[in-house]
Amino acid sequence: MAVALSIATPAVLAVVATVVGTATAPRVGFRSFVHDHATDGRRVWSRVRESAPRAVVVGLATGVGIVALDVVLTAVVPSAAPTGASPGSVALVLASAPARFLFGGLAEELMLRWGLVSAIAWVLAAVVPGDRRRAVAWTAVVLAALAFGAAHLPQAAASMDLTLPVAARVVALNAIAGVVFGWLFIEDSLEAAMLAHASAHVILLGTALVGVA
């Protein structure tokens, strides 16, 4: 039952976010190539290929940056270093790969960028006077990025002692990544954000493998 719920809950949230994003994203100028294809027949793969190089490079750079920031942060603030972490193994890290790429790269972007960023921007656009689309979009990106960071706390708590400095580290590092993915979403497309998120996990997965090898 617990396993079924752990699978069903993100799936339901992704579906809800897809519906919310479909209703709000076009109204605030955000786009998805798949959505565009469904509504007016525009091509998907040719547009994805155009966006892919930048998205992949940004994603890889984000992964490297997060790893570097983590090293610096734990050196400067030793109390932010995880303690009581469960011992890992190569097999466990490799087993996490599908979740990293499918849930992280696809489902989280549907929920956090397509759903949440779009919904926040739509609400703000309705209540903020004047034409402040850039400010509205960036406010939505930052708020969703903070939610993205906080959403990683339960997973962190399950594998380490979640002290206040450790929690701040988890939220901050993930929020920084969320801002980068959000920037690609509002400037390019949902698919670009997905590619960047998945590419970042290439670095994070590699780092995790090195850590347990």
mmCIF file of C-alpha atoms in Angstrom:
data_model
loop_
_atom_site.group_PDB
_atom_site.id
_atom_site.type_symbol
_atom_site.label_atom_id
_atom_site.label_comp_id
_atom_site.label_asym_id
_atom_site.label_seq_id
_atom_site.Cartn_x
_atom_site.Cartn_y
_atom_site.Cartn_z
ATOM 1 C CA MET A 1 0.000 0.000 0.000
ATOM 2 C CA ALA A 2 2.775 2.442 0.918
ATOM 3 C CA VAL A 3 4.580 1.758 -2.362
ATOM 4 C CA ALA A 4 1.373 2.246 -4.337
ATOM 5 C CA LEU A 5 0.723 5.563 -2.608
ATOM 6 C CA SER A 6 4.300 6.720 -3.188
ATOM 7 C CA ILE A 7 3.795 6.140 -6.914
ATOM 8 C CA ALA A 8 0.200 7.343 -7.175
ATOM 9 C CA THR A 9 0.629 10.641 -5.325
ATOM 10 C CA PRO A 10 3.238 12.161 -7.691
ATOM 11 C CA ALA A 11 1.265 10.847 -10.667
ATOM 12 C CA VAL A 12 -1.905 12.565 -9.443
ATOM 13 C CA LEU A 13 0.003 15.787 -8.735
ATOM 14 C CA ALA A 14 1.542 15.680 -12.218
ATOM 15 C CA VAL A 15 -1.885 15.257 -13.804
ATOM 16 C CA VAL A 16 -3.318 18.139 -11.766
ATOM 17 C CA ALA A 17 -0.328 20.318 -12.643
ATOM 18 C CA THR A 18 -0.731 19.463 -16.326
ATOM 19 C CA VAL A 19 -4.350 20.593 -16.232
ATOM 20 C CA VAL A 20 -3.519 23.766 -14.295
ATOM 21 C CA GLY A 21 -0.604 24.605 -16.571
ATOM 22 C CA THR A 22 -2.634 23.986 -19.704
ATOM 23 C CA ALA A 23 -5.227 26.450 -18.428
ATOM 24 C CA THR A 24 -2.819 29.153 -17.245
ATOM 25 C CA ALA A 25 0.542 28.950 -19.056
ATOM 26 C CA PRO A 26 -0.645 30.233 -22.459
ATOM 27 C CA ARG A 27 -2.369 33.163 -20.741
ATOM 28 C CA VAL A 28 0.901 34.414 -19.287
ATOM 29 C CA GLY A 29 3.068 33.720 -22.323
ATOM 30 C CA PHE A 30 4.693 30.435 -21.300
ATOM 31 C CA ARG A 31 4.902 27.580 -23.744
ATOM 32 C CA SER A 32 5.310 23.884 -24.243
ATOM 33 C CA PHE A 33 6.086 22.466 -27.659
ATOM 34 C CA VAL A 34 3.823 19.491 -26.978
ATOM 35 C CA HIS A 35 0.992 21.812 -25.965
ATOM 36 C CA ASP A 36 1.533 23.912 -29.090
ATOM 37 C CA HIS A 37 1.378 20.773 -31.218
ATOM 38 C CA ALA A 38 -1.859 19.702 -29.561
ATOM 39 C CA THR A 39 -3.494 23.095 -30.061
ATOM 40 C CA ASP A 40 -2.290 24.224 -33.479
ATOM 41 C CA GLY A 41 -0.205 21.422 -34.961
ATOM 42 C CA ARG A 42 3.197 23.059 -34.700
ATOM 43 C CA ARG A 43 6.130 20.651 -34.896
ATOM 44 C CA VAL A 44 7.637 19.327 -31.695
ATOM 45 C CA TRP A 45 10.948 17.622 -32.435
ATOM 46 C CA SER A 46 12.429 20.288 -34.689
ATOM 47 C CA ARG A 47 11.802 22.878 -31.962
ATOM 48 C CA VAL A 48 13.166 20.577 -29.269
ATOM 49 C CA ARG A 49 16.339 20.108 -31.329
ATOM 50 C CA GLU A 50 16.757 23.870 -31.515
ATOM 51 C CA SER A 51 16.393 24.249 -27.749
ATOM 52 C CA ALA A 52 18.357 21.159 -26.751
ATOM 53 C CA PRO A 53 21.981 22.387 -27.045
ATOM 54 C CA ARG A 54 21.528 25.340 -24.705
ATOM 55 C CA ALA A 55 19.292 23.379 -22.335
ATOM 56 C CA VAL A 56 21.744 20.489 -22.038
ATOM 57 C CA VAL A 57 24.748 22.776 -21.522
ATOM 58 C CA VAL A 58 22.873 24.816 -18.914
ATOM 59 C CA GLY A 59 21.744 21.635 -17.176
ATOM 60 C CA LEU A 60 25.237 20.140 -17.059
ATOM 61 C CA ALA A 61 26.649 23.443 -15.805
ATOM 62 C CA THR A 62 23.942 23.584 -13.152
ATOM 63 C CA GLY A 63 24.845 20.101 -11.967
ATOM 64 C CA VAL A 64 28.522 21.034 -11.725
ATOM 65 C CA GLY A 65 27.632 24.276 -9.967
ATOM 66 C CA ILE A 66 25.428 22.547 -7.402
ATOM 67 C CA VAL A 67 28.145 20.007 -6.592
ATOM 68 C CA ALA A 68 30.740 22.791 -6.251
ATOM 69 C CA LEU A 69 28.441 24.926 -4.093
ATOM 70 C CA ASP A 70 27.714 21.938 -1.892
ATOM 71 C CA VAL A 71 31.433 21.382 -1.308
ATOM 72 C CA VAL A 72 32.015 25.069 -0.524
ATOM 73 C CA LEU A 73 28.946 25.343 1.705
ATOM 74 C CA THR A 74 29.806 22.328 3.815
ATOM 75 C CA ALA A 75 33.397 23.584 4.148
ATOM 76 C CA VAL A 76 32.331 27.078 5.221
ATOM 77 C CA VAL A 77 29.407 25.895 7.368
ATOM 78 C CA PRO A 78 30.392 22.456 8.697
ATOM 79 C CA SER A 79 27.070 22.090 10.522
ATOM 80 C CA ALA A 80 25.354 21.995 7.110
ATOM 81 C CA ALA A 81 27.122 18.746 6.250
ATOM 82 C CA PRO A 82 24.744 15.767 6.398
ATOM 83 C CA THR A 83 25.101 13.477 9.397
ATOM 84 C CA GLY A 84 23.528 10.119 10.045
ATOM 85 C CA ALA A 85 23.210 9.509 6.313
ATOM 86 C CA SER A 86 22.305 5.998 5.270
ATOM 87 C CA PRO A 87 25.234 4.116 3.687
ATOM 88 C CA GLY A 88 24.911 3.938 -0.076
ATOM 89 C CA SER A 89 26.105 1.541 -2.734
ATOM 90 C CA VAL A 90 26.625 1.540 -6.469
ATOM 91 C CA ALA A 91 23.547 -0.645 -6.878
ATOM 92 C CA LEU A 92 21.352 1.742 -4.879
ATOM 93 C CA VAL A 93 22.608 4.776 -6.778
ATOM 94 C CA LEU A 94 22.019 3.088 -10.136
ATOM 95 C CA ALA A 95 18.564 1.991 -8.974
ATOM 96 C CA SER A 96 17.740 5.651 -8.350
ATOM 97 C CA ALA A 97 18.535 6.614 -11.956
ATOM 98 C CA PRO A 98 15.010 6.104 -13.378
ATOM 99 C CA ALA A 99 13.491 8.234 -10.622
ATOM 100 C CA ARG A 100 16.137 10.914 -11.085
ATOM 101 C CA PHE A 101 15.530 11.254 -14.813
ATOM 102 C CA LEU A 102 11.826 10.424 -15.137
ATOM 103 C CA PHE A 103 10.461 11.930 -11.934
ATOM 104 C CA GLY A 104 13.062 14.673 -11.655
ATOM 105 C CA GLY A 105 13.367 15.562 -15.311
ATOM 106 C CA LEU A 106 9.737 15.148 -16.321
ATOM 107 C CA ALA A 107 7.262 15.004 -13.434
ATOM 108 C CA GLU A 108 8.896 17.701 -11.299
ATOM 109 C CA GLU A 109 9.016 20.083 -14.253
ATOM 110 C CA LEU A 110 5.358 19.432 -15.000
ATOM 111 C CA MET A 111 4.455 20.105 -11.375
ATOM 112 C CA LEU A 112 6.807 22.948 -10.483
ATOM 113 C CA ARG A 113 7.272 24.846 -13.728
ATOM 114 C CA TRP A 114 4.301 24.085 -16.003
ATOM 115 C CA GLY A 115 1.830 23.895 -13.118
ATOM 116 C CA LEU A 116 3.074 26.045 -10.237
ATOM 117 C CA VAL A 117 5.043 28.777 -12.032
ATOM 118 C CA SER A 118 2.210 29.242 -14.516
ATOM 119 C CA ALA A 119 -0.464 29.349 -11.807
ATOM 120 C CA ILE A 120 1.455 31.828 -9.642
ATOM 121 C CA ALA A 121 2.204 34.055 -12.634
ATOM 122 C CA TRP A 122 -1.436 33.961 -13.724
ATOM 123 C CA VAL A 123 -2.643 34.984 -10.253
ATOM 124 C CA LEU A 124 -0.032 37.728 -9.941
ATOM 125 C CA ALA A 125 -0.816 39.048 -13.419
ATOM 126 C CA ALA A 126 -4.454 39.353 -12.375
ATOM 127 C CA VAL A 127 -3.739 41.320 -9.186
ATOM 128 C CA VAL A 128 -0.588 43.321 -9.997
ATOM 129 C CA PRO A 129 -1.457 46.582 -11.781
ATOM 130 C CA GLY A 130 0.193 47.499 -15.053
ATOM 131 C CA ASP A 131 2.115 45.447 -17.553
ATOM 132 C CA ARG A 132 4.782 43.833 -15.388
ATOM 133 C CA ARG A 133 5.139 40.506 -17.102
ATOM 134 C CA ARG A 134 8.861 40.153 -16.449
ATOM 135 C CA ALA A 135 8.534 40.903 -12.747
ATOM 136 C CA VAL A 136 5.536 38.604 -12.477
ATOM 137 C CA ALA A 137 7.317 35.777 -14.288
ATOM 138 C CA TRP A 138 10.461 36.034 -12.176
ATOM 139 C CA THR A 139 8.489 36.261 -8.932
ATOM 140 C CA ALA A 140 6.679 33.078 -9.916
ATOM 141 C CA VAL A 141 9.977 31.382 -10.792
ATOM 142 C CA VAL A 142 11.556 32.242 -7.430
ATOM 143 C CA LEU A 143 8.502 31.226 -5.382
ATOM 144 C CA ALA A 144 8.219 27.928 -7.241
ATOM 145 C CA ALA A 145 11.967 27.355 -6.819
ATOM 146 C CA LEU A 146 11.633 27.758 -3.053
ATOM 147 C CA ALA A 147 8.762 25.272 -3.103
ATOM 148 C CA PHE A 148 10.956 22.991 -5.212
ATOM 149 C CA GLY A 149 13.686 23.197 -2.591
ATOM 150 C CA ALA A 150 11.304 22.569 0.295
ATOM 151 C CA ALA A 151 9.786 19.587 -1.523
ATOM 152 C CA HIS A 152 13.125 17.788 -1.196
ATOM 153 C CA LEU A 153 13.086 17.936 2.607
ATOM 154 C CA PRO A 154 11.026 14.755 3.213
ATOM 155 C CA GLN A 155 13.398 12.722 1.051
ATOM 156 C CA ALA A 156 16.378 14.229 2.856
ATOM 157 C CA ALA A 157 14.817 13.518 6.249
ATOM 158 C CA ALA A 158 14.425 9.873 5.294
ATOM 159 C CA SER A 159 18.143 9.455 4.643
ATOM 160 C CA MET A 160 19.912 11.817 7.077
ATOM 161 C CA ASP A 161 19.539 13.803 10.298
ATOM 162 C CA LEU A 162 17.613 16.891 9.194
ATOM 163 C CA THR A 163 19.024 19.668 11.370
ATOM 164 C CA LEU A 164 18.242 23.317 10.580
ATOM 165 C CA PRO A 165 21.564 23.956 8.755
ATOM 166 C CA VAL A 166 21.160 20.750 6.752
ATOM 167 C CA ALA A 167 17.571 21.685 5.862
ATOM 168 C CA ALA A 168 18.703 25.156 4.764
ATOM 169 C CA ARG A 169 21.396 23.562 2.596
ATOM 170 C CA VAL A 170 18.898 21.197 0.952
ATOM 171 C CA VAL A 171 16.421 23.996 0.238
ATOM 172 C CA ALA A 172 19.059 26.451 -0.990
ATOM 173 C CA LEU A 173 20.834 24.097 -3.399
ATOM 174 C CA ASN A 174 17.603 22.820 -4.909
ATOM 175 C CA ALA A 175 16.095 26.309 -5.075
ATOM 176 C CA ILE A 176 19.108 27.551 -7.039
ATOM 177 C CA ALA A 177 18.580 24.745 -9.531
ATOM 178 C CA GLY A 178 14.870 25.579 -9.591
ATOM 179 C CA VAL A 179 15.606 29.178 -10.554
ATOM 180 C CA VAL A 180 17.772 28.003 -13.463
ATOM 181 C CA PHE A 181 15.125 25.574 -14.708
ATOM 182 C CA GLY A 182 12.467 28.249 -14.220
ATOM 183 C CA TRP A 183 14.489 30.706 -16.290
ATOM 184 C CA LEU A 184 14.646 28.219 -19.154
ATOM 185 C CA PHE A 185 10.927 27.604 -18.809
ATOM 186 C CA ILE A 186 9.898 31.256 -19.073
ATOM 187 C CA GLU A 187 12.521 32.132 -21.686
ATOM 188 C CA ASP A 188 12.289 29.009 -23.827
ATOM 189 C CA SER A 189 9.876 26.189 -23.068
ATOM 190 C CA LEU A 190 8.822 23.463 -20.678
ATOM 191 C CA GLU A 191 10.799 20.978 -22.741
ATOM 192 C CA ALA A 192 13.985 23.037 -22.352
ATOM 193 C CA ALA A 193 13.511 23.019 -18.574
ATOM 194 C CA MET A 194 12.999 19.248 -18.656
ATOM 195 C CA LEU A 195 16.167 18.698 -20.685
ATOM 196 C CA ALA A 196 18.188 20.904 -18.352
ATOM 197 C CA HIS A 197 16.831 19.172 -15.256
ATOM 198 C CA ALA A 198 17.623 15.730 -16.655
ATOM 199 C CA SER A 199 21.092 16.883 -17.742
ATOM 200 C CA ALA A 200 21.843 18.187 -14.252
ATOM 201 C CA HIS A 201 21.051 14.733 -12.918
ATOM 202 C CA VAL A 202 23.759 13.271 -15.174
ATOM 203 C CA ILE A 203 26.312 15.180 -13.097
ATOM 204 C CA LEU A 204 24.586 14.457 -9.787
ATOM 205 C CA LEU A 205 24.300 10.756 -10.588
ATOM 206 C CA GLY A 206 27.954 10.602 -11.579
ATOM 207 C CA THR A 207 28.959 12.391 -8.383
ATOM 208 C CA ALA A 208 26.860 10.005 -6.302
ATOM 209 C CA LEU A 209 28.498 7.016 -7.997
ATOM 210 C CA VAL A 210 31.965 8.395 -7.292
ATOM 211 C CA GLY A 211 30.944 8.923 -3.676
ATOM 212 C CA VAL A 212 29.985 5.281 -3.112
ATOM 213 C CA ALA A 213 32.557 3.608 -5.371
#
